[in-house]
Coordinates of C-alpha atoms in Angstrom, one line a residue:
X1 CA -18.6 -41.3 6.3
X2 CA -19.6 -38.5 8.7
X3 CA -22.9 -38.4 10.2
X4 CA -25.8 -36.3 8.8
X5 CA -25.4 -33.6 11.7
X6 CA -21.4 -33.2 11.3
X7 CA -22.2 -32.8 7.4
X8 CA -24.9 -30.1 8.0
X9 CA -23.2 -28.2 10.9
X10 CA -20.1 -27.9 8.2
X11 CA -22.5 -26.5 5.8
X12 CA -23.8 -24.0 8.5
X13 CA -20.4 -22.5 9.0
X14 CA -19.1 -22.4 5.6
X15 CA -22.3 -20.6 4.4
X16 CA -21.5 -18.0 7.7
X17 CA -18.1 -17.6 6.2
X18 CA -19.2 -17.2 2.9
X19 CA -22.0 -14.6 3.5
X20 CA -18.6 -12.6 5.3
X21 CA -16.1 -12.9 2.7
X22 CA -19.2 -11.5 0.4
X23 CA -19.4 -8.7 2.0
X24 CA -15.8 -7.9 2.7
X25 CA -15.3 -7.8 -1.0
X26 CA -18.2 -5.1 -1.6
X27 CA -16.5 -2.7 1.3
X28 CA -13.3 -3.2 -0.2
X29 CA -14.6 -2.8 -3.5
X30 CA -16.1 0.5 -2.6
X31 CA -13.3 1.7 -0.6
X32 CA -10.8 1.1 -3.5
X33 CA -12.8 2.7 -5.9
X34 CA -13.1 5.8 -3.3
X35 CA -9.1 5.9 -3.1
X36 CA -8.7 6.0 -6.4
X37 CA -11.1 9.0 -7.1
X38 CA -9.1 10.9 -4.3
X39 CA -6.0 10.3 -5.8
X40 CA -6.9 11.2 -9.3
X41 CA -8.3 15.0 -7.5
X42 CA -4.9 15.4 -6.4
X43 CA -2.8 14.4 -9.4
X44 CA -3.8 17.4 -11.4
X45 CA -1.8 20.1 -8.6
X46 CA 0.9 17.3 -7.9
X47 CA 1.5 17.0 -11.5
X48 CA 1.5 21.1 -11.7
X49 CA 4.1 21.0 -8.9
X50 CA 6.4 19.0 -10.1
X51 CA 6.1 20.5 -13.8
X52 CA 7.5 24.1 -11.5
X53 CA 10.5 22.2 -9.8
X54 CA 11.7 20.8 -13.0
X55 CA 10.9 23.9 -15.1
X56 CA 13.7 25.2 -11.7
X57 CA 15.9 22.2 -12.1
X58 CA 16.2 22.7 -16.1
X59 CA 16.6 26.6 -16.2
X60 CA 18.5 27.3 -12.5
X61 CA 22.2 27.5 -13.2
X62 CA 24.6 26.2 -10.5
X63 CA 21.3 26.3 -7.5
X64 CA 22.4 24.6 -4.3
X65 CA 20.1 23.6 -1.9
X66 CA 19.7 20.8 0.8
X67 CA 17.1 18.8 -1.0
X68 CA 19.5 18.5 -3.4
X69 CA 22.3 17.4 -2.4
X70 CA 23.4 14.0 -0.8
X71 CA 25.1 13.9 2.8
X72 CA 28.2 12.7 3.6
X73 CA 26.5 12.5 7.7
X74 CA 23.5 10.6 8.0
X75 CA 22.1 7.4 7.1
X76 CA 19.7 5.8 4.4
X77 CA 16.1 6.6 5.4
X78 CA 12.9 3.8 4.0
X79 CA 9.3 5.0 4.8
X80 CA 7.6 1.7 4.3
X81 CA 3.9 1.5 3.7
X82 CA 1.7 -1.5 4.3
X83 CA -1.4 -3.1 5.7
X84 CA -3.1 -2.4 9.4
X85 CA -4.5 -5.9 9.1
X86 CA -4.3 -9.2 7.5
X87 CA -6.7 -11.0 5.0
X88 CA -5.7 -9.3 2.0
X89 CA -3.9 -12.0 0.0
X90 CA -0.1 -11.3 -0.8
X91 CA 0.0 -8.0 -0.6
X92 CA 1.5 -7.4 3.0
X93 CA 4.3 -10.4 2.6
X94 CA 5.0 -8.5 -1.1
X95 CA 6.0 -5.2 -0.4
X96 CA 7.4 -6.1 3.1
X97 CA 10.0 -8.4 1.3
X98 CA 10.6 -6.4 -1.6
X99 CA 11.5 -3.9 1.0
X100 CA 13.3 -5.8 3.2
X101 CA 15.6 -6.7 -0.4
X102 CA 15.5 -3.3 -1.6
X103 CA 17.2 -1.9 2.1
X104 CA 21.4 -2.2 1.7
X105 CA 22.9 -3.0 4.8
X106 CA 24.2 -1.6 7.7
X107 CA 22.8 0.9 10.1
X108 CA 19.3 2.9 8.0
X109 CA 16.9 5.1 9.7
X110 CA 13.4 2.7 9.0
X111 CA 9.8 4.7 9.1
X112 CA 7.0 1.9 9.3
X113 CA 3.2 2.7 8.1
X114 CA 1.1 0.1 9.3
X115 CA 1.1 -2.5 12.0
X116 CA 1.5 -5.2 9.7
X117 CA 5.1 -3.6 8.2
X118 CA 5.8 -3.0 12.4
X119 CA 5.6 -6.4 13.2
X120 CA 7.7 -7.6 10.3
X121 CA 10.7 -5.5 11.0
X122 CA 10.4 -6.9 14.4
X123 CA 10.2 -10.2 13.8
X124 CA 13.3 -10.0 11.4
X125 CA 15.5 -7.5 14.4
X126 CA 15.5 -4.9 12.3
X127 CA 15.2 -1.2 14.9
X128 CA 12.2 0.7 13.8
X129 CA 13.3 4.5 14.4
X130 CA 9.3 6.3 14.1
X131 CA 6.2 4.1 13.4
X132 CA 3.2 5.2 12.3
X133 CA -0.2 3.6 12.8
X134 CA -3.6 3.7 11.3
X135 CA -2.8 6.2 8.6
X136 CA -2.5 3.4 6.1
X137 CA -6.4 3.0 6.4
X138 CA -7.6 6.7 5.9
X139 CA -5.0 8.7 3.7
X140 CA -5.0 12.2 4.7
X141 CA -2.8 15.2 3.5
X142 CA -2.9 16.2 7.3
X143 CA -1.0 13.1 8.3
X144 CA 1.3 13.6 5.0
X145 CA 2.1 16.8 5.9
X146 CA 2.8 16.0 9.3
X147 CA 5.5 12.9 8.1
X148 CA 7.2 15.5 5.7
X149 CA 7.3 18.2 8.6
X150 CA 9.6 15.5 10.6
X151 CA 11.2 14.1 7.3
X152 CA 12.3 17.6 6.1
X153 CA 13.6 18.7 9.8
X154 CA 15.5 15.2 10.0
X155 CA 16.9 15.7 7.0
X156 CA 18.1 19.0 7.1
X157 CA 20.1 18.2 10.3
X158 CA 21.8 15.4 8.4
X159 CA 20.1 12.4 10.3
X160 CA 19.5 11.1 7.0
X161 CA 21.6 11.4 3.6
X162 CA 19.1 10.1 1.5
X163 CA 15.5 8.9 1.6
X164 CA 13.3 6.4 -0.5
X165 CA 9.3 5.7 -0.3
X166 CA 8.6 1.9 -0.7
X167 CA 4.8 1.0 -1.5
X168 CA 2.7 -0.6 -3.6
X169 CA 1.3 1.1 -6.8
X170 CA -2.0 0.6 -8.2
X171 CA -2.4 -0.2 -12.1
X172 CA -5.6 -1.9 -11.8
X173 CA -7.5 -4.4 -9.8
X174 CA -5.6 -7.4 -10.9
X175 CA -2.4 -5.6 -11.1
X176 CA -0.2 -3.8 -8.2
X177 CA 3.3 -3.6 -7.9
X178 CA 5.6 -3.1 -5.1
X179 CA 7.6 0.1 -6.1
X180 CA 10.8 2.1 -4.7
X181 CA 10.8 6.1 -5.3
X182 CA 13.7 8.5 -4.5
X183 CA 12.2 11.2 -2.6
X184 CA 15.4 12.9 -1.3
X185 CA 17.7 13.9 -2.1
X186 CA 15.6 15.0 -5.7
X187 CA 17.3 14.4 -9.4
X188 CA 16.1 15.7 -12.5
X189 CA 15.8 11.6 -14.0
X190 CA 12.5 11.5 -11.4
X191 CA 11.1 14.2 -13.4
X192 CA 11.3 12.1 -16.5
X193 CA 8.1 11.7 -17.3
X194 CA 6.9 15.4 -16.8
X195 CA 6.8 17.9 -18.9
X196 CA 7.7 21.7 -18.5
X197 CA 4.9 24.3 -19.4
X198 CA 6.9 26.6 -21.4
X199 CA 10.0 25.5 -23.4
X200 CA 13.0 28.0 -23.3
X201 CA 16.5 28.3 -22.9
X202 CA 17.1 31.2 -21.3
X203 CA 17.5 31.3 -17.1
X204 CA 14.2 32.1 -15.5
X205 CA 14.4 34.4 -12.7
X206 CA 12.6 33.2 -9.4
X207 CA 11.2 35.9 -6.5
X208 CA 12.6 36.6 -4.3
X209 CA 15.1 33.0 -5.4
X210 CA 15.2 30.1 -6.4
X211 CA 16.3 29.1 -3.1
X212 CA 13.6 30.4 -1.4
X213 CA 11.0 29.1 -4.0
X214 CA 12.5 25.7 -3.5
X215 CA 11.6 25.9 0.3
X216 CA 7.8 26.1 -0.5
X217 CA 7.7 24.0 -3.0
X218 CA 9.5 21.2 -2.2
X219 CA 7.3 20.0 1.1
X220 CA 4.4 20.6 -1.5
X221 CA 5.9 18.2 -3.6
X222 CA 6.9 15.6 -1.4
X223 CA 4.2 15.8 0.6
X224 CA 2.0 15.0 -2.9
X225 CA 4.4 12.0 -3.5
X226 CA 3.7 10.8 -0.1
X227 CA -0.2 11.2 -0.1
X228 CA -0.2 9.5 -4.1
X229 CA 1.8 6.7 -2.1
X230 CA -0.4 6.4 0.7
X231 CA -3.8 6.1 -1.5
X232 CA -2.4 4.0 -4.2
X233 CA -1.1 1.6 -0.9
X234 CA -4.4 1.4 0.2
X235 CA -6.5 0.9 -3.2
X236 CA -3.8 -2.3 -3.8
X237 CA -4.8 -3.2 -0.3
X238 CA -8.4 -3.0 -0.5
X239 CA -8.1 -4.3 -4.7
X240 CA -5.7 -7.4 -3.2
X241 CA -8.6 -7.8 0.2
X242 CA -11.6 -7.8 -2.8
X243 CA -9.4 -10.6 -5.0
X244 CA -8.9 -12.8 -2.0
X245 CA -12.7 -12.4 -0.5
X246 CA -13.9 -13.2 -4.3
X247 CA -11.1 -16.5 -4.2
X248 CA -12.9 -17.4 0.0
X249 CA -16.6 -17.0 -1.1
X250 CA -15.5 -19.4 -4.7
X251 CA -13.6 -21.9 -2.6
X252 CA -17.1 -21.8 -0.3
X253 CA -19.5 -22.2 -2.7
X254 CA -17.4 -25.3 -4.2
X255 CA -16.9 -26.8 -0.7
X256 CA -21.0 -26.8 -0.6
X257 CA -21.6 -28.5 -3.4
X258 CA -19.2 -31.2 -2.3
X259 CA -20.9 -30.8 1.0
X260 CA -24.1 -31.4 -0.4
X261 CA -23.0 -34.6 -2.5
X262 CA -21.8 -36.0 0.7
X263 CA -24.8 -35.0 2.9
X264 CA -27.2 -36.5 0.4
X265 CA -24.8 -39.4 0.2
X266 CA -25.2 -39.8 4.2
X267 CA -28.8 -39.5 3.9
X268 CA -29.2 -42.3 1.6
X269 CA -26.7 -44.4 3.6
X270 CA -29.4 -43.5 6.6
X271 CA -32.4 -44.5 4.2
X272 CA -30.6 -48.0 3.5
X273 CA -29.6 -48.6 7.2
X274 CA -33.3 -48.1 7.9
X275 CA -34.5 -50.3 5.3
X276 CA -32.1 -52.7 5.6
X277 CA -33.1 -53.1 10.1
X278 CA -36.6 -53.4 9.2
X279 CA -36.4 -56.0 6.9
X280 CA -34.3 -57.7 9.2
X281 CA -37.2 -57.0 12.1
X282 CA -39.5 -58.3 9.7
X283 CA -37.3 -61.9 9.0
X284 CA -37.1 -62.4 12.6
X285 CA -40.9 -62.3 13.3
X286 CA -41.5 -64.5 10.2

């Protein structure tokens, strides 16, 4: 049995750890409740900018652009989003293998968000083309707009034939799943569940075209897709980190009580010893 001083100096730093993991769950608790309200602010002009592009998909006879079609030049493009750091449960080693499943093989143009989906790709030997740090921890439309700037320029020169968005999306606190979304080139079946504002049959005319419509609003949209991506990434993150901080300070509290059956289990073991030498002292005298 260990000694009365080992027993309390494991208490001491179980109780430190446990007063941390407390208070890592209310800042992730408060930053995932944050993300969510941004993303619910945007998804009312997302949603009205998709509802456009379809209602141009639906009623644009025979419209050709770049977005829309798939390149015979080029390569497969995967923006992957995860973590900057650890201590978040599963979350990291989910989407990170789902993605590294989801990619076909053979040469792909990989985007990496977060140093945690870096240092996977390097650990498997897989090239990482353009990496982007810290965004994964404050979503921005800045930084969104600044990865569809390079995405739409890349993929106009045909570097890349198609492109697909792998993250994790939020349902609720218990529930995130790692999800692949076709961003380019864009098909009317990832408008499914939107509807169009009006409902006609004839052609809509667009001004000054379709074409040139399609230019503005297609950034918009992806650039939406990306930034609903990037928050629901980091509300999973920050709902996964507040899941495993509640398991640590748990696990903590029961290794206490344990710890304090054993320590008063040492002290009485101390009490006996005690007893037990002076009654011996006392024998000897007599």
């Amino acid at each position: 049995m260990r000694s009365l001083a080992d027993v309390k100096n494991s208490m001491r730093a179980i109780g430190d750890t446990s007063k941390i993991t407390s208070a890592m769950k209310l800042i992730s608790t408060s930053k995932m409740q944050k993300a969510i309200q941004r993303y619910d602010a945007n998804l009312l002009y997302f949603n009205r900018v998709r509802s456009a592009i379809k209602d141009i998909l639906v009623h644009s006879h025979e419209l050709h652009h770049t977005f829309l079609e798939k390149h015979e030049k080029g390569h497969p493009a995967y923006i992957v989003i995860a973590a900057d750091k650890g201590l978040c449960g599963a979350y990291n080693h989910n989407i990170l293998n789902f993605a590294s499943d989801f990619m076909t093989p053979g040469e792909k143009f990989v985007v990496t968000i977060g140093q945690e989906a870096r240092a996977f790709f390097e650990r498997k030997n897989i090239p990482i083309d353009v990496e982007y740090l810290h965004i994964s921890q404050n979503p921005t439309l800045y930084e969104a707009r600044n990865l569809v700037d390079d995405l739409s320029k890349m993929y106009k020169s045909s570097e890349m034939n198609e492109v697909y968005l792998l993250y994790t999306r939020y349902y609720s606190s218990v529930k995130q799943v790692p999800t692949a979304l076709k961003l380019l080139p864009m098909e009317l079946d990832s408008f499914a569940d939107i509807e169009t504002e009006l409902d006609y049959e004839n052609e809509m005319n667009y001004h000054p075209s379709p074409r040139k419509v399609f230019d503005v609003l297609v950034p918009q949209y992806i650039v939406g897709l990306i930034y609903g991506a990037l928050v629901q990434a980091f509300a999973s993150e920050n709902s996964a980190r507040m899941m495993a901080m509640d398991s640590s300070s748990k696990n903590a509290a029961e290794m206490l009580g344990k710890l304090s059956i054993e320590l008063n289990r040492a002290r009485q073991q101390a009490i006996t010893m005690e007893i037990t030498e002076i009654v011996g002292a006392m024998e000897a005298l007599t």
